[in-house]
Coordinates of C-alpha atoms and ligand atoms in Angstrom, one line a residue:
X1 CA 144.2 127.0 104.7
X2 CA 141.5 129.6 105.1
X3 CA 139.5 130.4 102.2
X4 CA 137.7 133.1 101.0
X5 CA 134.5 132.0 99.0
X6 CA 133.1 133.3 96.1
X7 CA 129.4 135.1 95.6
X8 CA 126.4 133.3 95.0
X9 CA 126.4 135.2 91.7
X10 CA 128.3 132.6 90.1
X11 CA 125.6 130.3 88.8
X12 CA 123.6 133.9 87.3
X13 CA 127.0 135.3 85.4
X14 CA 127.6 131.5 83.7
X15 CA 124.5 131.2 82.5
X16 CA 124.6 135.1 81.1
X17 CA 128.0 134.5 79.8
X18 CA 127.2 131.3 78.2
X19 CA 124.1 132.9 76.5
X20 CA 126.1 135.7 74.9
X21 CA 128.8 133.6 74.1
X22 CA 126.4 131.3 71.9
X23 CA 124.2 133.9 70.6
X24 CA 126.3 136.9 69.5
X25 CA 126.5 137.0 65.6
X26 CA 129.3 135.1 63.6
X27 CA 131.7 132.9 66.0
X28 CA 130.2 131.7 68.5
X29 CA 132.6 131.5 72.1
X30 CA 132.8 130.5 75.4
X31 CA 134.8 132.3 78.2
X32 CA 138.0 129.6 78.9
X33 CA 137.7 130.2 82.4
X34 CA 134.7 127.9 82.9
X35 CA 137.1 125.1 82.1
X36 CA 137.8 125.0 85.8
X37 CA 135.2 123.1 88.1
X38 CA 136.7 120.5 90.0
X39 CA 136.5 117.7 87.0
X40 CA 138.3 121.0 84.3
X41 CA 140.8 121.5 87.4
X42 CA 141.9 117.4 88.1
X43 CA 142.2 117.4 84.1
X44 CA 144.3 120.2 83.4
X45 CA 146.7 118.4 86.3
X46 CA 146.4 115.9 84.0
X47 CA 147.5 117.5 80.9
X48 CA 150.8 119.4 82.4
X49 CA 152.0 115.9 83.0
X50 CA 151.4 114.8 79.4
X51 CA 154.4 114.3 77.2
X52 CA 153.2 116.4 74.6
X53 CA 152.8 119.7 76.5
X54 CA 155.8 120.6 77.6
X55 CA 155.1 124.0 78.9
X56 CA 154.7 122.9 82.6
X57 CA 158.0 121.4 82.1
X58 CA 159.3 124.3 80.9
X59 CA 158.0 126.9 83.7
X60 CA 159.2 124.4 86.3
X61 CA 162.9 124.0 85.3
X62 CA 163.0 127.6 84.8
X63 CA 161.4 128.6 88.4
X64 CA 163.7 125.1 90.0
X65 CA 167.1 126.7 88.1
X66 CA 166.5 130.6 89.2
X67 CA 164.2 130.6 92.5
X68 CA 167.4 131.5 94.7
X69 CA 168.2 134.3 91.7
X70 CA 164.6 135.6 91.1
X71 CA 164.0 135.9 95.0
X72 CA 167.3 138.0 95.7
X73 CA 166.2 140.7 92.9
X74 CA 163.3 141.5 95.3
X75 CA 163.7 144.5 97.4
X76 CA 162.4 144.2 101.1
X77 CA 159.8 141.7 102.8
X78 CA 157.5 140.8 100.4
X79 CA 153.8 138.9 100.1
X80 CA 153.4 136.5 97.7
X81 CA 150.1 136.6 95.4
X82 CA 149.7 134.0 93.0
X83 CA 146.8 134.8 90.0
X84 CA 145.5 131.4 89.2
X85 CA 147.8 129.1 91.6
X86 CA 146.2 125.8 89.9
X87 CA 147.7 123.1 92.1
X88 CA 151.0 125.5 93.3
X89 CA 152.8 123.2 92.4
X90 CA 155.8 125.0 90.7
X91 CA 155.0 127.8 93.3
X92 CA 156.9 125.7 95.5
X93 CA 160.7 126.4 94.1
X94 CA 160.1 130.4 95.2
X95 CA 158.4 129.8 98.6
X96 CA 161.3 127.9 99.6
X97 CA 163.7 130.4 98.1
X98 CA 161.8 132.8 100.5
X99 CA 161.6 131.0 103.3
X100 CA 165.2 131.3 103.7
X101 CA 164.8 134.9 104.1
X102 CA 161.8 135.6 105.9
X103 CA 158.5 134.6 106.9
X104 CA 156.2 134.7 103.6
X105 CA 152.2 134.9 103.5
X106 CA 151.0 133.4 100.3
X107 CA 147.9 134.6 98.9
X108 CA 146.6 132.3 96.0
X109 CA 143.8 133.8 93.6
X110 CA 141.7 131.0 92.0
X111 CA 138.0 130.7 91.0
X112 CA 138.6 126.7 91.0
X113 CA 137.7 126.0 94.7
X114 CA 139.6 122.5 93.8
X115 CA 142.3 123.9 92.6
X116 CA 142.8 125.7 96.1
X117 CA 142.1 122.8 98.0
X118 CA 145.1 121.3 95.8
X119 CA 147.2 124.3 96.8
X120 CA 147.2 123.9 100.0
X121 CA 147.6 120.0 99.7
X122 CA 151.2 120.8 97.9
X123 CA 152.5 123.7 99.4
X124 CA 150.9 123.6 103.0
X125 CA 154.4 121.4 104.4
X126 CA 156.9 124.2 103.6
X127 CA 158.7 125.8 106.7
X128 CA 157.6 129.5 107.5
X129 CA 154.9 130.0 104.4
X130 CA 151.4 130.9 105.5
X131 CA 148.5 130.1 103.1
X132 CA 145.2 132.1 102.8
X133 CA 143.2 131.2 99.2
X134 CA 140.8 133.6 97.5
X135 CA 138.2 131.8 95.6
X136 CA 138.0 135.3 93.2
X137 CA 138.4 136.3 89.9
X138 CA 142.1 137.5 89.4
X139 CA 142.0 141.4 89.7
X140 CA 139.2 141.0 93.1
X141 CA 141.4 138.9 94.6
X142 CA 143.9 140.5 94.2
X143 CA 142.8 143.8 95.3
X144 CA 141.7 141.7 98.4
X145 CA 145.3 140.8 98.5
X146 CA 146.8 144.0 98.5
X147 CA 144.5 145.3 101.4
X148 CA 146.4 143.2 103.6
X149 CA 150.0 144.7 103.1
X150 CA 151.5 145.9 105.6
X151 CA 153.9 148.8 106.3
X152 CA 156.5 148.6 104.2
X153 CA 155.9 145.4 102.6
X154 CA 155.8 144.8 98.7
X155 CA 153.7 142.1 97.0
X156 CA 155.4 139.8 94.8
X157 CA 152.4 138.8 92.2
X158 CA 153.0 135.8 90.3
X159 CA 151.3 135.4 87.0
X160 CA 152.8 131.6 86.0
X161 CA 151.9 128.7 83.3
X162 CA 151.3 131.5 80.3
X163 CA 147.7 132.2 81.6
X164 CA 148.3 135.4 80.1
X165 CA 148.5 133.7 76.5
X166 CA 144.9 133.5 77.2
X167 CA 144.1 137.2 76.7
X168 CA 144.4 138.9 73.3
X169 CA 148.0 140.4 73.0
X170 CA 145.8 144.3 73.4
X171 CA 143.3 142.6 76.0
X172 CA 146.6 141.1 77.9
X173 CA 148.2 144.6 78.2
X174 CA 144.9 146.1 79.1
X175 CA 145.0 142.9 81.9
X176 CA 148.3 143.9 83.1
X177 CA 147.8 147.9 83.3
X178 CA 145.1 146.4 85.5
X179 CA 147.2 144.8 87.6
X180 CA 150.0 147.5 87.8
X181 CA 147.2 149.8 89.3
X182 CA 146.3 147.6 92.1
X183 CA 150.2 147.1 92.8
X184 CA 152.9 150.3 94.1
X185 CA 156.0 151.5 92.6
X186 CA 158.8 148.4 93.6
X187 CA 156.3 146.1 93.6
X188 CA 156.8 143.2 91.2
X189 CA 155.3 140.7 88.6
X190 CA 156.8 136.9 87.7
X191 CA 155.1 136.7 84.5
X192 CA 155.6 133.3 81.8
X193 CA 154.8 133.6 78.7
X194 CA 155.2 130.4 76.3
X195 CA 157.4 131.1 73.1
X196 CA 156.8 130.6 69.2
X197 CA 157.4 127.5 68.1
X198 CA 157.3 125.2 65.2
X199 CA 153.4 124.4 64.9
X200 CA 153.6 120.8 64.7
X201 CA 154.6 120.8 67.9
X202 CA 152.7 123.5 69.0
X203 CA 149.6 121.1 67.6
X204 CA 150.7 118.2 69.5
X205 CA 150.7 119.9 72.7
X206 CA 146.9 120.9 72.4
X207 CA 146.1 117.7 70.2
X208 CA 147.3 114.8 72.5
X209 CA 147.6 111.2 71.6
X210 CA 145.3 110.2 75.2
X211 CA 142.6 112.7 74.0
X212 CA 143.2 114.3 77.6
X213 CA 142.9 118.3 76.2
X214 CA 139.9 117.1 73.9
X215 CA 137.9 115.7 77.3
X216 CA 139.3 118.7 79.5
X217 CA 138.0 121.1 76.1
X218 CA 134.2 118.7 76.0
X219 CA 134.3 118.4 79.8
X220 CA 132.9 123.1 79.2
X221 CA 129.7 121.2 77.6
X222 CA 129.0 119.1 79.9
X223 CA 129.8 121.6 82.9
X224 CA 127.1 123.4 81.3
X225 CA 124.6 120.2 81.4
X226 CA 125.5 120.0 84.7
X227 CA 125.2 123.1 85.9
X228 CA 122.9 124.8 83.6
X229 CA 120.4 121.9 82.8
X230 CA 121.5 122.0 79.2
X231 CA 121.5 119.1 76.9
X232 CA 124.6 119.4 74.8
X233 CA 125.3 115.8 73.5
X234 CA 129.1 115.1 73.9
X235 CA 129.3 112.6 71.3
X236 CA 128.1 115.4 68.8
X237 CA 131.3 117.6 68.9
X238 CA 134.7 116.8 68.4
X239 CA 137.9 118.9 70.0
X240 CA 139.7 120.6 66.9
X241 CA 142.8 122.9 67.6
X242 CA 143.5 125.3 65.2
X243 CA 146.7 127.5 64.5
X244 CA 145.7 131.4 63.9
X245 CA 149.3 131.9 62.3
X246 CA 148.5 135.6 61.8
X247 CA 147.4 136.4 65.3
X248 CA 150.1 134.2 66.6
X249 CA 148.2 131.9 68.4
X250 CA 147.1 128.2 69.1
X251 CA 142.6 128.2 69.1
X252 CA 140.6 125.9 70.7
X253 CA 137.2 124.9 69.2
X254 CA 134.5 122.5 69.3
X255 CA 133.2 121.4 66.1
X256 CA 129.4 120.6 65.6
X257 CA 129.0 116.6 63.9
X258 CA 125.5 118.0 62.7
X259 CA 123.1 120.1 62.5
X260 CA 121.7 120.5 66.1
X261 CA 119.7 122.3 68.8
X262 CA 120.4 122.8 72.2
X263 CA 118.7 124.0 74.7
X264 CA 120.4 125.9 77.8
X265 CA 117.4 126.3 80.3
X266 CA 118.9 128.3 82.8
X267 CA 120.3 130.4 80.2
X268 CA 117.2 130.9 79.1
X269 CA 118.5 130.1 75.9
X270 CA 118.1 127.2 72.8
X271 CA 121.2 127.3 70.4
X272 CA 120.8 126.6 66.9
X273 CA 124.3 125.1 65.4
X274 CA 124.8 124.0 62.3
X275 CA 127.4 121.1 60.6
X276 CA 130.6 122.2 61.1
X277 CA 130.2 124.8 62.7
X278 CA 132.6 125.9 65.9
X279 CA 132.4 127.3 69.1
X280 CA 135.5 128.8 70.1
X281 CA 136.9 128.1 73.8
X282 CA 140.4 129.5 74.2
X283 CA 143.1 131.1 72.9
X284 CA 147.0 130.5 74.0
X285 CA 148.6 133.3 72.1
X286 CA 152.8 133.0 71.6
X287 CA 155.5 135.5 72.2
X288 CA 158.5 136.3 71.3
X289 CA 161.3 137.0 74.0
X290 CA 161.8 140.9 73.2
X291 CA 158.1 141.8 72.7
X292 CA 157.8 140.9 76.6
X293 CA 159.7 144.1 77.2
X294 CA 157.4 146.2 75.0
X295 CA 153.7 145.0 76.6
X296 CA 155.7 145.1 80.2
X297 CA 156.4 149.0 79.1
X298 CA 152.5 149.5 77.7
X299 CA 151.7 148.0 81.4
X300 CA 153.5 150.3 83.0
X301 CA 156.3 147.5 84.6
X302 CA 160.4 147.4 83.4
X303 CA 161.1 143.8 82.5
X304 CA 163.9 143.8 85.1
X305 CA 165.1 140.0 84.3
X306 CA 164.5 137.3 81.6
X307 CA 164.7 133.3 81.7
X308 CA 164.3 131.3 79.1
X309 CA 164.1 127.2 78.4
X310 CA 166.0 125.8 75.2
X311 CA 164.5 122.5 75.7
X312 CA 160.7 124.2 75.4
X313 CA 161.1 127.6 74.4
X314 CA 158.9 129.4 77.1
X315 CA 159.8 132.7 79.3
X316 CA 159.8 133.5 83.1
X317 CA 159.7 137.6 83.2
X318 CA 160.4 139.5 86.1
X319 CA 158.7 142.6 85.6
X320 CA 159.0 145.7 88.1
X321 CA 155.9 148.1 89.1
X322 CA 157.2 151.6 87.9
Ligands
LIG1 C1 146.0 127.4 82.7 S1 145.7 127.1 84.4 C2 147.3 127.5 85.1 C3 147.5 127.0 86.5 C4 148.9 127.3 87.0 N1 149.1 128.7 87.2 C5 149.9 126.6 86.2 O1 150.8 127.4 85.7 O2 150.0 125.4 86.0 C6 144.8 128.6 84.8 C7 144.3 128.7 86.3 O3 143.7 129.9 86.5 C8 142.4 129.8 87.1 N2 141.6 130.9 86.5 C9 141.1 131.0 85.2 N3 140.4 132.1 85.0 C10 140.5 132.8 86.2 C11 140.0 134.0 86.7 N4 139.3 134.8 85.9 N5 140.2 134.4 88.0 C12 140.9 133.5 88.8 N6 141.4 132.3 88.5 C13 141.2 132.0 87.2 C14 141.9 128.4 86.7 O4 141.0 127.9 87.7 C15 143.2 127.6 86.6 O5 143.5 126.9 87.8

């Protein structure tokens, strides 16, 4: 697969972002997309297999089930771009519903170079599918992306796994207006979106028995000793998920042991946190089936088609560019 690397920004922005994120007043956060270097990327792999999350599960049975149906609701040729492939490997269900139609290029957006390299691994064996990876940030990648449509061709953007849980339900409509502009009228979205559920399971699945989600959450710190020179000690925070009932929404913190000092050198930066205290990493933020139509409207798409899992509830959405 040919790859498109990122800028040799990235070290400057993580260290910026990390600074803000630990200095702002009140909560302090870190920006859940630095979970992803290669050690974030093999653990999240880790965690979809887990019996506790079943979410994975969930997307996969849906896109195995309704490939064939999904794929015939799309008008014309299309390109495929994926926003955050991961490993691709549920991706696999609708290249091979495609591949019965037509020749497909596949364009996956990741800034995990390892999880690209693990997209290409999975999906590089299927008959007629092209693969060319942009190590980008979602929207510059996909903006790459769209440059390279051709006449009369749509792009088929696929937006799987409930990353979009990540966002704040305004900041996730603001995400996917953002989208919608880079895309043309026909074009179209597979979106998931994990359901409400009861929260003791909704706690298991970000609380597992193996600690897996606790070392992929701790694994942030120590990307940022690695990377950053810092000196967080490991053994000084402990993984706590939270439920946000009101905002609808499973958190993810780590909680300080102590009182503590770190110090981020290139961040330029030394971190006072005291017992107890939190910093926040991600949010996955839960929806209910019908409000789907609502943010696809705010977004400017028409939720064309709706799937959804009994065993885990969880939703694929096939939303059309208007
Ligand atoms: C929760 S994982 C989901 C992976 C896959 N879509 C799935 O459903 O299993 C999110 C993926 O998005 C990537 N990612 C996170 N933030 C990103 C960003 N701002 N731009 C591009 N990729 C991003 C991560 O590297 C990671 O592989």
């Amino acid at each position: 697969m040919l790859v498109h690397a990122i800028s040799t920004n990235a070290v400057y922005e993580f260290a910026e972002d990390v600074r803000v994120g630990l200095t702002h007043p009140g909560q302090k956060e870190l920006p859940s997309k630095y979970f992803y270097d290669d050690v974030g990327s093999a653990l999240f792999e880790v965690i979809s297999r887990l019996p506790e999350y079943g979410l994975t599960r969930a997307d996969e049975r849906l896109l195995r089930r309704h490939s064939d149906e999904i794929v015939d609701r799309l008008a014309g040729p299309v390109a495929v771009a994926e926003l955050g492939s991961g490993s691709g490997k549920k991706t696999r269900w609708l290249l091979q519903a495609l591949a019965q139609r037509q020749r497909t290029f596949y364009y996956p957006v990741e800034i995990s170079r390892s999880a690209l390299a693990m997209c290409e691994r999975e999906l590089s064996d299927i008959d007629s599918i092209s693969i060319l990876g942009f190590e980008r940030e979602y929207l510059d990648g996909l903006l790459e992306v769209a440059a390279y449509r051709k006449r009369g061709q749509r792009l088929f953007v696929l937006f799987l796994g409930s990353t979009i849980g990540n966002f704040d339900r305004a900041a996730a409509v603001g995400f996917l207006a953002q989208v919608r502009r880079i895309l043309e009228p026909g074009d179209s979205l597979l979106l998931g979106t994990d359901l409400e559920k009861p929260s003791a399971q909704l706690l298991r699945a970000y609380d597992d028995e193996l600690g897996v989600t606790a070392a992929f959450n701790l694994n942030l710190l120590a990307r940022i000793n690695r990377e950053l020179g810092a000196n967080f000690d490991l053994g000084q925070f402990v993984d706590v998920p939270k439920i946000n009932h009101e905002a609808r929404r499973v958190e993810m913190h780590l909680q300080s042991r102590r009182r503590q000092t770190v110090t981020i050198p290139a961040a330029e930066v030394d971190v006072e946190i005291v017992e107890e205290e939190t910093i926040w990493t991600e949010s996955s933020h839960k929806y209910l089936p019908e409000e789907i139509f609502r943010t696809a409207l705010d977004a400017g798409f028409r939720c064309e088609a709706q799937w959804i899992d009994q065993q885990w509830p969880f939703a694929e959405n096939l939303l059309i560019a208007e």
